[in-house]
Amino acid sequence: MLLPKLSQFLRRRFLAASESGFRYCWPLLPIAVGIIVWMSVDREIARERQSFEQSLASSAQSIAAGYARYLTRSIDQMDQVTMQLKYDWETSKGTLKLGDLVARGMFTSPQYVEVAIINGKGEVVTSTGTASSAQSYAGRAFFQTHRANISSALRISAPENEPASGKLLVRFTRRLDSADDDFDGVVIVTVTSDYFSTFYDAAALGNHGLLAVVGDDGRVRASRIGSKASGVDPVALTYTPRFGAPQDGNQAYGKGEAWLGPDRFVDGEKRFVAWRTLSAYPVTVMAGLSEREQLAPLQRKWHTYRRMRDAAEAAILALAALLAWIVHLIERRKTRQRSVQAAYRLATEAGEEGFYMLSPIRDENHAIRDFRILDCNERGAGLLGKEKKALLGQTLSENYRREEFARLLDVYLRAMDLGSYREEDEFQPIGSPAPRWVRRKLVRSGGELAVTLRDISDAKAQEGKLIRLANTDELTGLPNRSWFMKSLEATIAKSQEDVVALLFIDLDKFKNVNDTLGHATGDKVLQEAAGRLRQALRPSDHVARLGGDEFTVVLRQIGDDAEIIRVANRILAALAAPFHAGGATMEVGASVGISVYPRDGTTAGTLLKHADIAMYSAKGHRRGTYAFYQHALYEALKTRINTERELAEAIERDQFLLHYQPRVDAASGRLLSVEALVRWQHPVRGMVPPLEFIPIAESTGLIAKLGALVLEKACRQIAQWRSDGLHAVPVSVNVSAVQFQLGDVDDLLRRCLAESAICPSLIELEITESAMLGEQASIVDRLAAIRAIGVRIAVDDFGTGYSSLSQLQRLDMDVLKVDRVFTADLGRSTESHVLFKAIVSMAHALDMKVVAEGVETELQAGMLRELGCDELQGYLISRPVPADAIATLLRQPHGLIGADADQPHLRLIMSC
Ligand code: C2E
Ligand code: CA
Ligand code: CA
């Protein structure tokens, strides 16, 4: 818990530092190093200089000390020489000849310029030289000093320039005393000033070293710069040195040292000088070392140091400059990057998409185990239910539930592998209140992953709604055909070895309900049927509405046929129960066709087709049952389809003729009218009865054409009979409920009547009661339009539908044809007798004639007469017969069906 927080903190600090101006300090680093190098070189030079000065001081001191010793010895020597000469002069009582001494090899050394003895008047008494012999020294300072001073100590004169030789000469002088110790003259030893400086050692002093001898009067006795004596040159020093007295009693003589500036020397050099005052003589020696000369080797070294330092400094400066340039470049690039990023951010922030940069986190085996969020936009953070600040630096695993993270990691790894990847996904991040649908795009960029997320929840919801709408039947709320087909295909694809049963359910009498009670009631029945189906099934079974009154059920993982049958029976039972809708109670029932995967087909299309065929077979066999698909059914259906095709052709080619069945007066047996019944003269199958093709004509819509054809034929037949001079009886023509619903029967009637120019009273229409119930207003209108033409209307097959007489009352009909099931029941049960009687009396009350259909026996005929039935129709009187047979009958005198012995009023004229 702590570690990730710490690493996060450090990470932020690092990011902040690199964001700050810290990087500008980088070029200062080499500059600091340069300063340190500079200072250490200077310090080193200063240190060396200091130690050099120390060594210079000590060598100057030792030279000065050596010089002092040397000079003491030299002066001692002069002291001895002058002492000896004084002695010799005084003992010889003025007879000493110095020329003799020279002859004896004395004073031959070149340093001796002249050795002379002068008398008390200053005149040269004897001398080694000649030049000065004539001269008088009486005015000279040393002479006067000696004369005035009784001390016989050696004196050293200040150097004097001898004009003749141009040399600087120094005189050592000593007072001569007479026997009475009066001043008696002076011994003079004249030397060149070189005498003091032959000590010069070039090894120690160099070529610009200084040696000087200074008297206590501050006047320079001798000086020398370099190995060459100054000779006639001006003295080396340009000032009058003052050295002071010896410092204390412990020291033999005064000593000191100092740097002297270039103004102190004639050659303008700066020197380090050391001096010592001789203890025995009033003289101070000075030794000086030229700074320039002594420093020369060090100066060279230091020069090298400085050159190296300068080179290093130059390099460092160059490095600093380079660093500054690099920092500048980096900064410029960063600025550009920032502006690009800013623009990019602006774009991504403005966009609808969430954006993230992720960097993989790897384990010790280098395998990616998570991702870290390096960057994101606000929208992206929002999609994860966080603020951008909080999200940055977090890992993917911190933001997703464990299973979701595992799945996402797979996707992200795939993107890292493939370079790019996209998917749509429903996900719920930890911080998000609800799951969202997103479109995710991943692109690998360098070692990182750029991810964009677009929230498509709304689009998905819309899409889902559309899909639901597209897949749902609006009326019942059940899945519709398109969903069903897809679902069945998917089920088949998944089932492999499993058995899947498809049940095709068709409501049996729905059409009736729709036709008679109207669409609103029909819709309610369908909704109720859907609800019952749902209840009859397991939740795992799928029920759908294909359209109309057709439903399908898919049973998965079903065992054997017995199990399927159990379900089919449950469905049949559920739908068999009466429906209550639109104020009516009705029995609808259903038929179920079953196809089984893989036995009856392996595709959704085949299975559906086969279940449909099975359903037709169930319906054809006995309504309200189920049937499994059998190949034979398929053949039957093929036949039906063929029939449909043939029927269309037959109508085009007019392969139909009409048979007529007489309707007679129940009491007299007189022929009152005939019913036209259509027959199909099939070129191969022969005479086809109407029940085999009328339903097909109705279901295919061919009934309109067929109905028109029949009406035309009937009208033409009447016209024919009339033109044959026969007394035509009215012909009743059957009008199918479908044809009646189409609503143009009155137009058709008017056309046919006009074409054949017959009286409308010769035509009667038979319409089943089912056709007359439904939208009452339009039916009343249609019936009224027909009756307005003068055509009578009969209710056909009365008793089979849902109508009651009271319902028919308002419709103002002429004839009621009671269905033959009632006729057949007569004599079998007393209830039927009662029922028939009620029908008759009610019909009469409504001013309708009652026709009994299907009268086959005399018994029935007798009972019907007794019941007050007006007309009879049935095989007992006549089967339907061709028009010729009717013509024969019409030629009969009273139009009576002839009587025989047992039935005085009736005679069977045809038995075809
Ligand atoms: P329907 O209108 O009830 O016609 C009477 C049917 O009952 C006729 O059958 C007739 O042959 C039969 N029938 C008559 N007397 C008896 C009898 O005593 N016993 C028995 N068992 N049957 C008897 P058909 O000709 O096969 O016609 C069947 C149905 O076909 C008709 O029933 C009618 O609904 C329809 N149909 C016939 N012709 C036409 C037509 O031109 N147009 C329309 N729309 N339907 C027609
Ligand atoms: Ca009829
Ligand atoms: Ca009938």
GROMACS .gro file of N, CA and C in nm, residues 31-129:
model
  297
   31ILE      N    1   3.081   2.578  -1.593
   31ILE     CA    2   3.138   2.709  -1.558
   31ILE      C    3   3.192   2.704  -1.415
   32ALA      N    4   3.119   2.638  -1.327
   32ALA     CA    5   3.166   2.624  -1.190
   32ALA      C    6   3.296   2.543  -1.187
   33VAL      N    7   3.296   2.435  -1.267
   33VAL     CA    8   3.419   2.355  -1.274
   33VAL      C    9   3.534   2.442  -1.324
   34GLY      N   10   3.505   2.527  -1.424
   34GLY     CA   11   3.608   2.616  -1.481
   34GLY      C   12   3.664   2.709  -1.374
   35ILE      N   13   3.574   2.762  -1.292
   35ILE     CA   14   3.620   2.855  -1.187
   35ILE      C   15   3.710   2.780  -1.088
   36ILE      N   16   3.666   2.659  -1.055
   36ILE     CA   17   3.747   2.580  -0.959
   36ILE      C   18   3.884   2.552  -1.018
   37VAL      N   19   3.887   2.513  -1.147
   37VAL     CA   20   4.016   2.485  -1.213
   37VAL      C   21   4.102   2.611  -1.210
   38TRP      N   22   4.039   2.723  -1.246
   38TRP     CA   23   4.110   2.850  -1.252
   38TRP      C   24   4.173   2.881  -1.116
   39MET      N   25   4.088   2.868  -1.013
   39MET     CA   26   4.136   2.902  -0.879
   39MET      C   27   4.244   2.807  -0.833
   40SER      N   28   4.230   2.679  -0.865
   40SER     CA   29   4.332   2.586  -0.816
   40SER      C   30   4.464   2.606  -0.890
   41VAL      N   31   4.457   2.645  -1.018
   41VAL     CA   32   4.583   2.672  -1.090
   41VAL      C   33   4.650   2.794  -1.028
   42ASP      N   34   4.569   2.898  -1.002
   42ASP     CA   35   4.626   3.019  -0.941
   42ASP      C   36   4.686   2.991  -0.804
   43ARG      N   37   4.607   2.908  -0.730
   43ARG     CA   38   4.656   2.879  -0.595
   43ARG      C   39   4.787   2.800  -0.603
   44GLU      N   40   4.794   2.709  -0.696
   44GLU     CA   41   4.915   2.628  -0.712
   44GLU      C   42   5.033   2.718  -0.748
   45ILE      N   43   5.008   2.812  -0.839
   45ILE     CA   44   5.114   2.904  -0.881
   45ILE      C   45   5.157   2.990  -0.760
   46ALA      N   46   5.058   3.036  -0.685
   46ALA     CA   47   5.090   3.121  -0.568
   46ALA      C   48   5.171   3.041  -0.467
   47ARG      N   49   5.127   2.914  -0.453
   47ARG     CA   50   5.200   2.828  -0.358
   47ARG      C   51   5.344   2.809  -0.402
   48GLU      N   52   5.359   2.781  -0.529
   48GLU     CA   53   5.494   2.760  -0.583
   48GLU      C   54   5.577   2.887  -0.569
   49ARG      N   55   5.507   3.001  -0.591
   49ARG     CA   56   5.577   3.128  -0.583
   49ARG      C   57   5.626   3.152  -0.440
   50GLN      N   58   5.538   3.117  -0.349
   50GLN     CA   59   5.573   3.138  -0.208
   50GLN      C   60   5.694   3.053  -0.172
   51SER      N   61   5.688   2.926  -0.215
   51SER     CA   62   5.801   2.839  -0.180
   51SER      C   63   5.926   2.883  -0.256
   52PHE      N   64   5.902   2.937  -0.375
   52PHE     CA   65   6.017   2.990  -0.451
   52PHE      C   66   6.078   3.108  -0.376
   53GLU      N   67   5.991   3.194  -0.324
   53GLU     CA   68   6.042   3.312  -0.253
   53GLU      C   69   6.119   3.271  -0.129
   54GLN      N   70   6.064   3.164  -0.067
   54GLN     CA   71   6.136   3.115   0.052
   54GLN      C   72   6.276   3.067   0.014
   55SER      N   73   6.281   2.990  -0.096
   55SER     CA   74   6.412   2.936  -0.135
   55SER      C   75   6.501   3.050  -0.185
   56LEU      N   76   6.437   3.150  -0.247
   56LEU     CA   77   6.512   3.264  -0.296
   56LEU      C   78   6.573   3.338  -0.176
   57ALA      N   79   6.492   3.355  -0.072
   57ALA     CA   80   6.540   3.426   0.047
   57ALA      C   81   6.659   3.352   0.109
   58SER      N   82   6.637   3.216   0.117
   58SER     CA   83   6.745   3.145   0.185
   58SER      C   84   6.872   3.143   0.099
   59SER      N   85   6.855   3.133  -0.037
   59SER     CA   86   6.978   3.132  -0.117
   59SER      C   87   7.043   3.272  -0.118
   60ALA      N   88   6.960   3.379  -0.120
   60ALA     CA   89   7.017   3.514  -0.114
   60ALA      C   90   7.092   3.533   0.019
   61GLN      N   91   7.028   3.482   0.124
   61GLN     CA   92   7.092   3.493   0.257
   61GLN      C   93   7.225   3.420   0.260
   62SER      N   94   7.221   3.297   0.204
   62SER     CA   95   7.347   3.221   0.214
   62SER      C   96   7.455   3.283   0.125
   63ILE      N   97   7.411   3.339   0.009
   63ILE     CA   98   7.511   3.406  -0.075
   63ILE      C   99   7.568   3.528   0.000
   64ALA      N  100   7.473   3.604   0.063
   64ALA     CA  101   7.518   3.723   0.136
   64ALA      C  102   7.615   3.684   0.249
   65ALA      N  103   7.580   3.572   0.315
   65ALA     CA  104   7.666   3.526   0.426
   65ALA      C  105   7.805   3.488   0.374
   66GLY      N  106   7.802   3.411   0.261
   66GLY     CA  107   7.930   3.368   0.199
   66GLY      C  108   8.011   3.490   0.155
   67TYR      N  109   7.943   3.587   0.100
   67TYR     CA  110   8.008   3.706   0.049
   67TYR      C  111   8.071   3.783   0.166
   68ALA      N  112   7.990   3.787   0.275
   68ALA     CA  113   8.041   3.858   0.393
   68ALA      C  114   8.169   3.791   0.444
   69ARG      N  115   8.165   3.658   0.447
   69ARG     CA  116   8.286   3.588   0.493
   69ARG      C  117   8.402   3.614   0.401
   70TYR      N  118   8.376   3.606   0.271
   70TYR     CA  119   8.480   3.629   0.169
   70TYR      C  120   8.539   3.770   0.184
   71LEU      N  121   8.449   3.866   0.199
   71LEU     CA  122   8.495   4.005   0.205
   71LEU      C  123   8.575   4.030   0.333
   72THR      N  124   8.528   3.967   0.442
   72THR     CA  125   8.602   3.982   0.566
   72THR      C  126   8.746   3.932   0.548
   73ARG      N  127   8.754   3.816   0.480
   73ARG     CA  128   8.887   3.760   0.456
   73ARG      C  129   8.970   3.856   0.370
   74SER      N  130   8.911   3.908   0.263
   74SER     CA  131   8.983   3.997   0.170
   74SER      C  132   9.030   4.123   0.243
   75ILE      N  133   8.939   4.179   0.323
   75ILE     CA  134   8.975   4.301   0.394
   75ILE      C  135   9.081   4.270   0.500
   76ASP      N  136   9.061   4.147   0.563
   76ASP     CA  137   9.163   4.103   0.660
   76ASP      C  138   9.300   4.101   0.594
   77GLN      N  139   9.297   4.052   0.471
   77GLN     CA  140   9.422   4.042   0.395
   77GLN      C  141   9.482   4.183   0.374
   78MET      N  142   9.394   4.276   0.335
   78MET     CA  143   9.439   4.413   0.313
   78MET      C  144   9.488   4.474   0.445
   79ASP      N  145   9.418   4.437   0.552
   79ASP     CA  146   9.456   4.483   0.684
   79ASP      C  147   9.599   4.439   0.716
   80GLN      N  148   9.621   4.306   0.685
   80GLN     CA  149   9.754   4.248   0.708
   80GLN      C  150   9.857   4.320   0.624
   81VAL      N  151   9.827   4.338   0.495
   81VAL     CA  152   9.923   4.398   0.401
   81VAL      C  153   9.959   4.539   0.446
   82THR      N  154   9.854   4.616   0.477
   82THR     CA  155   9.883   4.755   0.516
   82THR      C  156   9.956   4.760   0.650
   83MET      N  157   9.920   4.666   0.738
   83MET     CA  158   9.987   4.656   0.868
   83MET      C  159  10.134   4.629   0.848
   84GLN      N  160  10.165   4.532   0.759
   84GLN     CA  161  10.303   4.494   0.729
   84GLN      C  162  10.379   4.613   0.672
   85LEU      N  163  10.315   4.683   0.577
   85LEU     CA  164  10.381   4.797   0.512
   85LEU      C  165  10.408   4.908   0.616
   86LYS      N  166  10.311   4.934   0.702
   86LYS     CA  167  10.332   5.035   0.810
   86LYS      C  168  10.452   5.000   0.893
   87TYR      N  169  10.451   4.869   0.925
   87TYR     CA  170  10.560   4.823   1.009
   87TYR      C  171  10.693   4.839   0.937
   88ASP      N  172  10.697   4.788   0.815
   88ASP     CA  173  10.821   4.793   0.738
   88ASP      C  174  10.865   4.937   0.720
   89TRP      N  175  10.768   5.025   0.691
   89TRP     CA  176  10.802   5.168   0.670
   89TRP      C  177  10.858   5.232   0.795
   90GLU      N  178  10.795   5.203   0.906
   90GLU     CA  179  10.838   5.266   1.030
   90GLU      C  180  10.972   5.210   1.076
   91THR      N  181  10.991   5.079   1.054
   91THR     CA  182  11.118   5.021   1.097
   91THR      C  183  11.230   5.061   1.002
   92SER      N  184  11.200   5.084   0.875
   92SER     CA  185  11.305   5.122   0.781
   92SER      C  186  11.336   5.271   0.787
   93LYS      N  187  11.263   5.336   0.872
   93LYS     CA  188  11.281   5.479   0.894
   93LYS      C  189  11.272   5.556   0.766
   94GLY      N  190  11.176   5.514   0.689
   94GLY     CA  191  11.146   5.588   0.565
   94GLY      C  192  11.233   5.552   0.447
   95THR      N  193  11.297   5.439   0.453
   95THR     CA  194  11.384   5.403   0.342
   95THR      C  195  11.325   5.297   0.252
   96LEU      N  196  11.215   5.246   0.300
   96LEU     CA  197  11.153   5.133   0.222
   96LEU      C  198  11.118   5.177   0.081
   97LYS      N  199  11.160   5.093  -0.011
   97LYS     CA  200  11.129   5.121  -0.151
   97LYS      C  201  11.030   5.019  -0.200
   98LEU      N  202  10.914   5.063  -0.233
   98LEU     CA  203  10.808   4.966  -0.274
   98LEU      C  204  10.842   4.901  -0.405
   99GLY      N  205  10.920   4.972  -0.489
   99GLY     CA  206  10.962   4.913  -0.617
   99GLY      C  207  11.042   4.787  -0.592
  100ASP      N  208  11.118   4.784  -0.481
  100ASP     CA  209  11.193   4.664  -0.449
  100ASP      C  210  11.100   4.548  -0.416
  101LEU      N  211  11.001   4.584  -0.347
  101LEU     CA  212  10.905   4.477  -0.311
  101LEU      C  213  10.842   4.419  -0.435
  102VAL      N  214  10.808   4.503  -0.528
  102VAL     CA  215  10.750   4.453  -0.655
  102VAL      C  216  10.851   4.363  -0.725
  103ALA      N  217  10.977   4.412  -0.715
  103ALA     CA  218  11.081   4.331  -0.778
  103ALA      C  219  11.091   4.195  -0.712
  104ARG      N  220  11.054   4.195  -0.584
  104ARG     CA  221  11.060   4.065  -0.515
  104ARG      C  222  10.930   3.986  -0.536
  105GLY      N  223  10.850   4.035  -0.622
  105GLY     CA  224  10.730   3.956  -0.663
  105GLY      C  225  10.606   3.992  -0.585
  106MET      N  226  10.617   4.098  -0.501
  106MET     CA  227  10.498   4.134  -0.426
  106MET      C  228  10.409   4.230  -0.507
  107PHE      N  229  10.292   4.238  -0.476
  107PHE     CA  230  10.192   4.330  -0.538
  107PHE      C  231  10.186   4.318  -0.690
  108THR      N  232  10.215   4.196  -0.735
  108THR     CA  233  10.209   4.179  -0.880
  108THR      C  234  10.070   4.138  -0.927
  109SER      N  235   9.991   4.098  -0.829
  109SER     CA  236   9.855   4.054  -0.866
  109SER      C  237   9.778   4.170  -0.930
  110PRO      N  238   9.703   4.143  -1.038
  110PRO     CA  239   9.643   4.254  -1.114
  110PRO      C  240   9.547   4.340  -1.034
  111GLN      N  241   9.495   4.280  -0.920
  111GLN     CA  242   9.399   4.361  -0.843
  111GLN      C  243   9.467   4.482  -0.780
  112TYR      N  244   9.598   4.472  -0.763
  112TYR     CA  245   9.668   4.587  -0.705
  112TYR      C  246   9.693   4.687  -0.814
  113VAL      N  247   9.620   4.800  -0.806
  113VAL     CA  248   9.646   4.905  -0.905
  113VAL      C  249   9.773   4.981  -0.866
  114GLU      N  250   9.780   5.015  -0.738
  114GLU     CA  251   9.901   5.085  -0.688
  114GLU      C  252   9.911   5.066  -0.539
  115VAL      N  253  10.032   5.049  -0.495
  115VAL     CA  254  10.059   5.051  -0.352
  115VAL      C  255  10.153   5.170  -0.331
  116ALA      N  256  10.116   5.258  -0.239
  116ALA     CA  257  10.199   5.377  -0.222
  116ALA      C  258  10.203   5.418  -0.075
  117ILE      N  259  10.315   5.491  -0.048
  117ILE     CA  260  10.324   5.548   0.086
  117ILE      C  261  10.339   5.698   0.065
  118ILE      N  262  10.253   5.774   0.137
  118ILE     CA  263  10.264   5.920   0.124
  118ILE      C  264  10.307   5.977   0.258
  119ASN      N  265  10.372   6.087   0.247
  119ASN     CA  266  10.423   6.147   0.371
  119ASN      C  267  10.320   6.236   0.436
  120GLY      N  268  10.363   6.301   0.540
  120GLY     CA  269  10.267   6.382   0.617
  120GLY      C  270  10.214   6.503   0.540
  121LYS      N  271  10.278   6.530   0.428
  121LYS     CA  272  10.229   6.642   0.349
  121LYS      C  273  10.140   6.598   0.235
  122GLY      N  274  10.132   6.474   0.222
  122GLY     CA  275  10.044   6.419   0.118
  122GLY      C  276  10.118   6.386  -0.010
  123GLU      N  277  10.247   6.386  -0.004
  123GLU     CA  278  10.323   6.356  -0.124
  123GLU      C  279  10.362   6.210  -0.125
  124VAL      N  280  10.366   6.157  -0.247
  124VAL     CA  281  10.401   6.014  -0.260
  124VAL      C  282  10.548   5.999  -0.231
  125VAL      N  283  10.578   5.914  -0.136
  125VAL     CA  284  10.720   5.891  -0.101
  125VAL      C  285  10.770   5.772  -0.179
  126THR      N  286  10.700   5.670  -0.180
  126THR     CA  287  10.734   5.552  -0.262
  126THR      C  288  10.605   5.489  -0.315
  127SER      N  289  10.619   5.429  -0.430
  127SER     CA  290  10.497   5.371  -0.495
  127SER      C  291  10.535   5.261  -0.589
  128THR      N  292  10.438   5.169  -0.607
  128THR     CA  293  10.462   5.061  -0.706
  128THR      C  294  10.432   5.113  -0.845
  129GLY      N  295  10.360   5.220  -0.852
  129GLY     CA  296  10.324   5.270  -0.985
  129GLY      C  297  10.400   5.398  -1.012
   0.00000   0.00000   0.00000
